[in-house]
Structures are given as C-alpha cells and as structure tokens.
Tab-separated table of C-alpha atoms and ligand atoms in Angstrom:
chain	number	residue	atom	x	y	z
A	1402	MET	CA	163.122	-105.486	107.367
A	1403	SER	CA	161.945	-104.006	104.124
A	1404	GLN	CA	163.774	-106.752	102.252
A	1405	ILE	CA	161.560	-109.360	103.875
A	1406	GLU	CA	158.587	-109.747	101.657
A	1407	ASN	CA	155.409	-111.635	102.300
A	1408	ASP	CA	156.837	-115.096	101.954
A	1409	LEU	CA	154.071	-117.534	101.113
A	1410	GLU	CA	156.485	-120.442	100.804
A	1411	THR	CA	157.583	-120.147	104.443
A	1412	SER	CA	153.950	-120.173	105.495
A	1413	ARG	CA	153.240	-123.208	103.299
A	1414	LEU	CA	156.171	-125.142	104.781
A	1415	LEU	CA	155.003	-124.287	108.265
A	1416	ARG	CA	151.445	-125.422	107.590
A	1417	ASP	CA	152.585	-128.676	105.961
A	1418	TRP	CA	154.740	-129.412	108.985
A	1419	TYR	CA	151.872	-128.505	111.326
A	1420	ARG	CA	149.413	-130.886	109.690
A	1421	LYS	CA	151.846	-133.761	110.248
A	1422	HIS	CA	153.208	-132.901	113.689
A	1423	LYS	CA	150.616	-130.958	115.631
A	1424	ARG	CA	149.531	-132.249	119.006
A	1425	GLU	CA	145.929	-133.359	119.314
A	1426	LEU	CA	144.488	-131.034	121.938
A	1427	PRO	CA	140.873	-130.761	123.050
A	1428	TRP	CA	140.503	-127.100	122.029
A	1429	ARG	CA	142.380	-127.393	118.769
A	1430	GLU	CA	139.547	-128.542	116.541
A	1431	SER	CA	136.995	-126.310	118.192
A	1432	SER	CA	135.499	-123.429	116.285
A	1433	ASP	CA	133.828	-122.030	119.388
A	1434	PRO	CA	135.435	-118.668	120.242
A	1435	TYR	CA	134.597	-119.183	123.929
A	1436	ILE	CA	136.590	-122.432	124.005
A	1437	ILE	CA	139.535	-120.863	122.160
A	1438	TRP	CA	139.464	-117.901	124.527
A	1439	ILE	CA	139.515	-120.047	127.685
A	1440	SER	CA	142.287	-122.279	126.325
A	1441	GLU	CA	144.452	-119.318	125.346
A	1442	ILE	CA	144.103	-117.645	128.749
A	1443	ILE	CA	144.952	-120.900	130.549
A	1444	LEU	CA	147.923	-121.555	128.260
A	1445	GLN	CA	149.362	-118.103	128.885
A	1446	GLN	CA	150.500	-119.231	132.262
A	1447	THR	CA	150.957	-122.947	132.154
A	1448	ARG	CA	152.334	-125.711	130.000
A	1449	VAL	CA	149.952	-127.614	127.772
A	1450	VAL	CA	150.205	-130.842	129.769
A	1451	GLN	CA	149.259	-129.183	133.039
A	1452	GLY	CA	146.778	-126.816	131.419
A	1453	MET	CA	144.750	-129.641	129.924
A	1454	ASP	CA	143.216	-130.793	133.219
A	1455	TYR	CA	142.343	-127.241	134.202
A	1456	PHE	CA	140.810	-126.609	130.796
A	1457	ILE	CA	138.635	-129.748	131.003
A	1458	ARG	CA	137.514	-128.973	134.534
A	1459	PHE	CA	136.879	-125.292	133.854
A	1460	THR	CA	134.921	-125.789	130.622
A	1461	GLY	CA	133.091	-128.746	132.175
A	1462	ARG	CA	131.690	-126.458	134.849
A	1463	PHE	CA	131.452	-123.326	132.655
A	1464	PRO	CA	130.763	-124.645	129.137
A	1465	ASP	CA	129.737	-121.301	127.632
A	1466	VAL	CA	129.737	-117.573	128.172
A	1467	ALA	CA	126.360	-117.602	129.934
A	1468	SER	CA	127.364	-120.164	132.565
A	1469	LEU	CA	130.587	-118.292	133.319
A	1470	ALA	CA	128.846	-114.916	133.472
A	1471	SER	CA	126.197	-116.134	135.914
A	1472	ALA	CA	128.644	-117.841	138.312
A	1473	GLU	CA	129.797	-116.345	141.612
A	1474	GLU	CA	133.349	-114.974	141.509
A	1475	ASP	CA	134.378	-117.244	144.369
A	1476	GLU	CA	133.435	-120.316	142.368
A	1477	VAL	CA	135.308	-119.103	139.284
A	1478	LEU	CA	138.400	-118.565	141.428
A	1479	LYS	CA	137.988	-121.994	142.990
A	1480	TYR	CA	138.050	-123.590	139.526
A	1481	TRP	CA	141.140	-121.523	138.700
A	1482	GLN	CA	142.891	-122.534	141.897
A	1483	GLY	CA	146.414	-123.742	141.250
A	1484	LEU	CA	146.835	-121.918	137.947
A	1485	GLY	CA	148.009	-118.688	139.573
A	1486	TYR	CA	147.559	-115.237	138.041
A	1487	TYR	CA	144.076	-114.984	139.507
A	1488	SER	CA	143.479	-111.613	137.900
A	1489	ARG	CA	143.089	-113.568	134.661
A	1490	ALA	CA	140.214	-115.568	136.123
A	1491	ARG	CA	138.560	-112.394	137.383
A	1492	ASN	CA	139.012	-110.799	133.962
A	1493	LEU	CA	137.447	-113.842	132.274
A	1494	HIS	CA	134.468	-113.504	134.566
A	1495	THR	CA	134.117	-109.762	133.950
A	1496	ALA	CA	134.483	-110.216	130.188
A	1497	ALA	CA	131.852	-112.984	130.127
A	1498	LYS	CA	129.380	-110.632	131.829
A	1499	ASP	CA	130.335	-107.959	129.330
A	1500	VAL	CA	129.625	-110.321	126.404
A	1501	MET	CA	126.174	-110.970	127.888
A	1502	GLU	CA	125.439	-107.273	128.318
A	1503	ARG	CA	127.029	-105.675	125.268
A	1504	PHE	CA	126.813	-108.477	122.719
A	1505	GLY	CA	123.640	-110.301	123.779
A	1506	GLY	CA	125.598	-113.355	124.914
A	1507	VAL	CA	127.168	-113.935	121.476
A	1508	PHE	CA	130.958	-113.804	121.441
A	1509	PRO	CA	131.922	-110.930	119.115
A	1510	ASN	CA	133.714	-111.724	115.859
A	1511	GLN	CA	135.296	-108.338	115.178
A	1512	TYR	CA	138.877	-107.818	116.380
A	1513	LYS	CA	138.075	-104.363	117.796
A	1514	ASP	CA	135.210	-105.812	119.871
A	1515	VAL	CA	137.190	-108.833	121.018
A	1516	ILE	CA	140.116	-106.703	122.174
A	1517	SER	CA	137.727	-104.394	124.036
A	1518	LEU	CA	136.959	-107.230	126.480
A	1519	LYS	CA	138.755	-107.186	129.800
A	1520	GLY	CA	141.930	-109.248	129.919
A	1521	ILE	CA	142.132	-109.740	126.148
A	1522	GLY	CA	145.218	-108.189	124.615
A	1523	GLU	CA	146.580	-108.175	121.092
A	1524	TYR	CA	147.843	-111.736	121.265
A	1525	THR	CA	144.606	-113.315	122.512
A	1526	ALA	CA	142.397	-111.235	120.207
A	1527	ALA	CA	144.504	-112.242	117.188
A	1528	ALA	CA	144.423	-115.898	118.255
A	1529	ILE	CA	140.627	-115.907	118.625
A	1530	VAL	CA	139.707	-114.139	115.376
A	1531	SER	CA	142.299	-115.982	113.290
A	1532	PHE	CA	141.720	-119.494	114.706
A	1533	VAL	CA	137.929	-119.212	114.599
A	1534	TRP	CA	137.196	-116.959	111.602
A	1535	ASN	CA	140.531	-117.074	109.725
A	1536	GLN	CA	140.873	-113.307	110.004
A	1537	PRO	CA	144.372	-112.092	109.019
A	1538	TYR	CA	145.737	-110.989	112.389
A	1539	PRO	CA	149.187	-112.396	113.236
A	1540	VAL	CA	149.789	-113.828	116.693
A	1541	VAL	CA	152.990	-112.913	118.486
A	1542	ASP	CA	153.803	-114.853	121.635
A	1543	GLY	CA	157.056	-116.105	123.116
A	1544	ASN	CA	157.228	-119.027	120.694
A	1545	VAL	CA	156.667	-116.778	117.685
A	1546	PHE	CA	159.315	-114.299	118.897
A	1547	ARG	CA	161.814	-117.117	119.063
A	1548	VAL	CA	161.052	-118.596	115.640
A	1549	LEU	CA	161.037	-115.228	113.852
A	1550	SER	CA	164.133	-113.881	115.582
A	1551	ARG	CA	166.078	-116.979	114.514
A	1552	LEU	CA	164.562	-117.319	111.072
A	1553	PHE	CA	165.486	-113.772	110.116
A	1554	ALA	CA	168.354	-113.258	112.605
A	1555	VAL	CA	166.626	-110.217	114.078
A	1556	GLY	CA	168.462	-108.839	117.094
A	1557	ALA	CA	165.747	-106.386	118.239
A	1558	PRO	CA	165.173	-107.094	121.962
A	1559	ILE	CA	161.843	-108.860	122.430
A	1560	ASP	CA	161.212	-107.204	125.804
A	1561	THR	CA	161.052	-103.653	124.455
A	1562	ALA	CA	158.117	-101.865	122.819
A	1563	LYS	CA	160.196	-101.283	119.709
A	1564	GLY	CA	161.190	-104.941	119.501
A	1565	LYS	CA	157.578	-106.071	119.913
A	1566	LYS	CA	156.523	-103.742	117.095
A	1567	THR	CA	159.264	-105.107	114.848
A	1568	PHE	CA	158.214	-108.702	115.472
A	1569	THR	CA	154.518	-107.965	115.059
A	1570	GLU	CA	155.214	-106.456	111.643
A	1571	LEU	CA	157.419	-109.373	110.719
A	1572	ALA	CA	154.777	-111.877	111.843
A	1573	GLY	CA	152.279	-110.127	109.545
A	1574	LEU	CA	154.669	-110.311	106.598
A	1575	VAL	CA	155.329	-114.020	107.030
A	1576	MET	CA	151.647	-114.944	107.473
A	1577	ASP	CA	149.684	-116.080	104.436
A	1578	PRO	CA	146.432	-114.125	104.922
A	1579	GLN	CA	144.434	-116.812	103.121
A	1580	HIS	CA	145.403	-119.311	105.822
A	1581	ALA	CA	145.836	-117.022	108.805
A	1582	GLY	CA	144.387	-119.371	111.429
A	1583	GLN	CA	146.400	-122.398	110.471
A	1584	HIS	CA	149.534	-120.365	109.872
A	1585	ASN	CA	149.326	-118.829	113.344
A	1586	GLN	CA	148.808	-122.190	114.991
A	1587	ALA	CA	151.646	-123.658	112.936
A	1588	ILE	CA	154.260	-121.060	113.858
A	1589	MET	CA	153.316	-121.279	117.544
A	1590	GLU	CA	153.507	-125.066	117.433
A	1591	LEU	CA	156.886	-124.966	115.695
A	1592	GLY	CA	158.170	-122.771	118.513
A	1593	ALA	CA	156.688	-125.084	121.139
A	1594	LEU	CA	157.907	-128.387	119.677
A	1595	GLN	CA	160.798	-127.761	117.307
A	1596	CYS	CA	162.362	-124.341	117.638
A	1597	VAL	CA	162.615	-124.725	121.411
A	1598	PRO	CA	164.727	-122.420	123.621
A	1599	GLN	CA	167.574	-124.870	124.241
A	1600	ASN	CA	169.059	-127.149	121.586
A	1601	PRO	CA	166.409	-126.902	118.866
A	1602	ASP	CA	166.415	-129.807	116.465
A	1603	CYS	CA	167.334	-127.721	113.421
A	1604	GLU	CA	168.214	-130.741	111.298
A	1605	ALA	CA	164.576	-131.815	111.346
A	1606	CYS	CA	163.147	-128.314	110.913
A	1607	PRO	CA	161.050	-127.521	107.823
A	1608	LEU	CA	162.552	-124.008	107.745
A	1609	LYS	CA	166.169	-125.125	107.959
A	1610	GLU	CA	167.011	-124.070	104.386
A	1611	ARG	CA	165.745	-120.556	104.959
A	1612	CYS	CA	166.822	-119.949	108.567
A	1613	ALA	CA	169.413	-117.168	108.884
A	1614	ALA	CA	170.512	-118.086	112.420
A	1615	TYR	CA	170.967	-121.727	111.462
A	1616	ALA	CA	173.047	-120.722	108.431
A	1617	ALA	CA	175.237	-118.517	110.627
A	1618	GLY	CA	175.487	-121.157	113.363
A	1619	ASP	CA	174.315	-118.785	116.087
A	1620	VAL	CA	170.834	-120.085	116.855
A	1621	GLN	CA	171.447	-119.836	120.607
A	1622	ASP	CA	172.007	-116.075	120.361
A	1623	TYR	CA	168.315	-115.499	119.592
A	1624	PRO	CA	165.984	-114.119	120.751
A	1625	VAL	CA	167.748	-111.146	122.320
A	1626	LYS	CA	166.521	-109.709	125.610
A	1627	GLN	CA	167.437	-106.313	126.953
A	1628	HIS	CA	166.450	-106.540	130.589
A	1629	LYS	CA	166.743	-109.211	133.124
A	1630	THR	CA	163.540	-109.532	135.107
A	1631	LYS	CA	163.922	-107.971	138.531
A	1632	THR	CA	162.576	-110.078	141.343
A	1633	ARG	CA	161.537	-109.026	144.796
A	1634	ASP	CA	161.956	-111.177	147.923
A	1635	ARG	CA	159.063	-111.304	150.398
A	1636	TYR	CA	158.735	-113.159	153.689
A	1637	PHE	CA	155.329	-114.581	154.596
A	1638	TYR	CA	154.497	-116.009	158.004
A	1639	TYR	CA	151.101	-117.659	158.110
A	1640	LEU	CA	149.288	-118.299	161.344
A	1641	TYR	CA	146.860	-121.191	161.465
A	1642	ILE	CA	145.053	-120.057	164.600
A	1643	ILE	CA	142.928	-122.641	166.345
A	1644	TYR	CA	140.271	-122.233	168.987
A	1645	LYS	CA	138.061	-125.266	169.526
A	1646	GLY	CA	136.762	-126.288	166.080
A	1647	LYS	CA	137.436	-122.917	164.536
A	1648	THR	CA	140.129	-121.155	162.587
A	1649	TRP	CA	140.293	-117.776	160.843
A	1650	LEU	CA	140.857	-116.698	157.265
A	1651	SER	CA	141.146	-113.382	155.530
A	1652	ARG	CA	140.435	-112.368	151.988
A	1653	ARG	CA	143.170	-110.519	150.143
A	1654	LYS	CA	141.877	-107.152	149.064
A	1655	GLU	CA	144.809	-104.975	148.150
A	1656	LYS	CA	146.096	-104.551	144.627
A	1657	ASP	CA	148.662	-107.214	145.160
A	1658	ILE	CA	149.110	-110.865	144.327
A	1659	TRP	CA	146.124	-113.159	144.856
A	1660	GLU	CA	143.472	-110.457	145.098
A	1661	GLY	CA	140.176	-111.988	146.200
A	1662	LEU	CA	141.668	-115.247	147.469
A	1663	TYR	CA	141.610	-116.508	151.040
A	1664	GLU	CA	144.546	-117.130	153.320
A	1665	PHE	CA	145.359	-117.620	156.974
A	1666	PRO	CA	146.228	-114.501	158.975
A	1667	LEU	CA	149.543	-113.312	157.611
A	1668	ILE	CA	152.452	-111.349	158.961
A	1669	GLU	CA	154.694	-110.182	156.171
A	1670	THR	CA	158.181	-108.972	156.987
A	1671	ASP	CA	161.005	-107.531	154.932
A	1672	LYS	CA	163.534	-110.076	156.134
A	1673	ALA	CA	163.661	-113.683	157.230
A	1674	MET	CA	163.049	-114.275	160.928
A	1675	ASP	CA	162.661	-117.185	163.302
A	1676	PHE	CA	159.608	-117.600	165.506
A	1677	ALA	CA	161.138	-115.758	168.478
A	1678	ALA	CA	161.752	-112.695	166.305
A	1679	LEU	CA	158.296	-112.956	164.750
A	1680	GLN	CA	156.734	-113.108	168.209
A	1681	ALA	CA	158.500	-109.866	169.108
A	1682	THR	CA	156.956	-107.931	166.198
A	1683	ASP	CA	154.169	-105.427	166.878
A	1684	ALA	CA	151.934	-107.224	164.388
A	1685	PHE	CA	152.221	-110.509	166.285
A	1686	ARG	CA	151.662	-108.865	169.675
A	1687	ARG	CA	148.562	-107.021	168.455
A	1688	LEU	CA	147.130	-110.160	166.911
A	1689	PHE	CA	147.418	-112.249	170.071
A	1690	GLU	CA	146.798	-109.656	172.768
A	1691	GLY	CA	144.322	-111.131	175.235
A	1692	ALA	CA	144.384	-114.577	173.614
A	1693	GLY	CA	145.999	-116.190	176.672
A	1694	ARG	CA	148.629	-118.877	176.503
A	1695	LEU	CA	149.696	-119.875	173.000
A	1696	ASN	CA	150.428	-123.445	172.095
A	1697	VAL	CA	152.664	-123.105	169.020
A	1698	SER	CA	154.042	-125.639	166.601
A	1699	VAL	CA	155.883	-125.164	163.334
A	1700	ASP	CA	153.940	-126.956	160.618
A	1701	LEU	CA	155.941	-125.991	157.578
A	1702	GLN	CA	158.896	-123.721	157.051
A	1703	GLY	CA	161.578	-122.953	154.507
A	1704	VAL	CA	159.020	-122.933	151.683
A	1705	LYS	CA	160.260	-121.066	148.621
A	1706	HIS	CA	157.465	-120.103	146.275
A	1707	VAL	CA	158.477	-118.496	142.996
A	1708	LEU	CA	156.099	-116.148	141.192
A	1709	SER	CA	156.858	-114.242	138.009
A	1710	HIS	CA	158.464	-111.204	139.678
A	1711	GLN	CA	158.566	-112.212	143.301
A	1712	ILE	CA	160.053	-114.914	145.446
A	1713	LEU	CA	158.073	-115.716	148.556
A	1714	TYR	CA	159.747	-117.368	151.515
A	1715	ALA	CA	157.042	-118.793	153.733
A	1716	ALA	CA	156.469	-120.536	157.038
A	1717	PHE	CA	153.276	-121.848	158.611
A	1718	TYR	CA	152.713	-121.888	162.360
A	1719	ARG	CA	149.849	-123.670	164.053
A	1720	ILE	CA	148.829	-121.671	167.103
A	1721	GLU	CA	146.193	-122.840	169.552
A	1722	ILE	CA	144.840	-120.008	171.676
A	1723	GLU	CA	143.237	-120.045	175.095
A	1724	ARG	CA	140.633	-117.363	174.417
A	1725	GLU	CA	139.144	-115.568	171.424
A	1726	ASN	CA	140.345	-111.979	171.421
A	1727	ASP	CA	139.175	-108.754	169.764
A	1728	ALA	CA	141.882	-108.781	167.073
A	1729	LEU	CA	140.322	-111.869	165.556
A	1730	ASN	CA	137.191	-109.882	164.672
A	1731	ALA	CA	139.106	-108.559	161.681
A	1732	PHE	CA	139.116	-112.067	160.192
A	1733	LEU	CA	136.546	-114.526	158.925
A	1734	PRO	CA	135.826	-117.338	161.408
A	1735	VAL	CA	135.623	-120.684	159.626
A	1736	ALA	CA	135.005	-124.234	160.830
A	1737	ARG	CA	138.362	-125.979	160.460
A	1738	GLY	CA	136.877	-128.660	158.248
A	1739	ASP	CA	135.536	-126.009	155.852
A	1740	VAL	CA	138.827	-124.338	154.918
A	1741	GLU	CA	139.122	-126.495	151.786
A	1742	LYS	CA	135.919	-124.917	150.444
A	1743	TYR	CA	137.593	-121.528	149.993
A	1744	ALA	CA	139.607	-120.453	146.957
A	1745	VAL	CA	143.174	-120.191	148.182
A	1746	PRO	CA	146.519	-119.411	146.550
A	1747	ARG	CA	148.752	-122.296	145.536
A	1748	LEU	CA	151.035	-121.589	148.500
A	1749	ILE	CA	148.185	-122.166	150.986
A	1750	HIS	CA	147.096	-125.188	149.012
A	1751	ILE	CA	150.569	-126.704	149.444
A	1752	TYR	CA	150.150	-126.327	153.197
A	1753	LEU	CA	146.653	-127.826	153.180
A	1754	GLU	CA	147.968	-130.767	151.161
A	1755	LYS	CA	150.692	-131.287	153.723
A	1756	LEU	CA	148.093	-131.362	156.477
A	1757	GLY	CA	146.395	-134.029	154.385
A	1758	GLY	CA	142.868	-133.046	155.294
A	1759	ASN	CA	143.619	-133.152	159.031
A	1760	LEU	CA	142.389	-129.648	159.547
A	1761	SER	CA	139.522	-130.585	161.787
A	1762	GLU	CA	141.570	-132.791	164.084
B	1284	LIG	S1	166.323	-124.106	111.720
B	1284	LIG	FE1	166.506	-124.240	113.914
B	1284	LIG	S2	166.609	-122.124	114.619
B	1284	LIG	FE2	165.865	-122.061	112.524
B	1284	LIG	S3	163.643	-122.045	112.729
B	1284	LIG	FE3	164.261	-124.180	112.518
B	1284	LIG	S4	164.503	-124.962	114.604
B	1284	LIG	FE4	164.465	-122.700	114.704
C-alpha cells in the first residue's frame, strides 16, 4: 500500500462524476448535522428508495434534536416501524437526549464528540463531520470497500479487522482533504450507482483508466470476504388470543431482536411443528390452562422472515378462549381495535396487514 500515494486526480475525477450523476435526495443538500445523522442511520439498513419515505415521515415528526429527545420511546419506535434494527431507533433517541444534556441541544462538530454518541460509529461520525463541516475523515462503507478493492485490486478481506484497517487507510489516502465532504459522497455514490456488486458498467466509469481490477479483467473477484455469515433458524408461533373484545400483547424485553416492541404471545421452538405438536408443548398447556374450550383457526403459516443473521419461520393462530385464565396476567390486555397503535416488528405488521384491519371483528 505504500506505493499508493494521495492521489488528487482520482478524487477530482470522482467529484466531477458526482456533480453530473448524483441523485437528488432530500438530505443531500442539507447542512444540518441532525438531518445527515438521521439519513445515515436510516440508510444503513435500507435502500435509498425505501428509506426516503421513512426519512420524510421521521423528520416530519421529529425535525430536530429537541423534538426527538423529548418524545416517548414508544412513539420513536412507532415511527421506525418497518425499518427493522430497532436498536438503532433507541440509540438515536438516547443520543438525542445526550446532545441536549451534554451539548446544550447543539449537535457537536468535533469528531471525538460525535463518535461518543450512542449508536454512532466511525462510519457515521466521518459522514457527519465531513458532509457538514468538510472535515477530513474518510468514510468507509460497503460501497467504498467495493470501489477501493477493485480500484487498487486489494485482496484484504473486508470482513476482518485487518481488512477494515487497510481500507480505512486507503480511503484516507485517496481522499482530497480540501474536498473531504464531496469526495466522500462521490465515492459512496459511485459504489451505489456505477461500481455495483454485479456487472458494474466499467466502460462508463470515470476511474476506468486507473482501475487495477478492470485492467486485469477480474472485477468480479473483488471485494474479498473471508467468512460467510452464519444464520440461525428460529420457529415462532404467535397466538392471537381473543376473549370478547380483547386480545393480549407482550413487550419484548430480553437482549434479543425487537427489544421494546410489542407482539402477540409467542411460543418459540427449536424445530418446525404443526398445531397438534404445538398444543402438546408445556408452554402451550401452561398458557391455556383453565381457559376452557379453544376455538382455533390458522390465520397465517409458512411465513419466512429473513433478518441479518437469523431466519424466522412463523405461523399465526387465532384462538378464541372460553374464560380468562391466570396465565394471561403475564400479558398486556388490549382492545382488539387498538393493536395497531402499538409499535410492532415487521413480522407482526405483515400479519396485521393480512387481517386488513379486521382485528375488532
Ligand atoms: S472501472 Fe469498473 S470496477 Fe473499476 S471502479 Fe470503475 S466500475 Fe468499479
């Protein structure tokens, strides 16, 4: 890597290309660090097209640090609903309160202060201080990994600490510090639009003449990854329990997916099972002991819900009970028509959409 010097021409080509080809996005022209922060956190987990609606809704309701800091967590989660990775919404909320307390409500402009906020890592801190104040911190995200690994034919695996360090150094060498903000946005945009994972349009690329992978004809070999992501299978059986106009929810508390969100009573098993097998489990028996005759129907089954490291296989059963029993005291009783008011995971939302608002019938 020592032979790669700070290459201002590469940065200039990138910025020229960016000015002509960048997408017009609502946060792009903003110089408000709060707006940049929210957009970056949303875009970490969703594509720009889908993220746009969430961004507009979220910043419409919480237009600044103060409004976010003073909101109830439940409302913040409700506005995040559908984006997944709810810990990011909770971190945003915590960090907004922190900005109010430690920085008098003014978003800090020093990298060390920005990165001290909950949920802000190296990437987001660099994006905020470079986009807003043109401070010379290089951003390194998936798009930047891809562009740099191809441009310099670097085979260091991007999913190792050593590889990340290599690419962060390289990103700093390529960046023109006088134009850090625009350079960072340009290299990310090139990765998003031009140097895409499959079949990049190298012929139209501004860096074609200087791209080592293109010259060698092995663009598809980059970036290199060491590990394949391990996934875990989980089996979720949700019970939409009905007694008169009521149903029951519970709030996820454990350090697990969807912390703080609401869901119907859940029986999780380590293998797939049909309803007869589910009924025979201790968890099911305990839950319905003393509830009388059960009137059961299968509302939705065979749902496969893919998260970043887990695959959930889910089914939803509607179960009308004859009597309220003691086991239900562990849950939150809710009028059936009010379920939509609670922040729920996407999986539950899919079910509610299928019911089409017929919850109170
Ligand atoms: S020439 Fe192709 S591989 Fe190289 S940076 Fe451009 S788009 Fe990526």
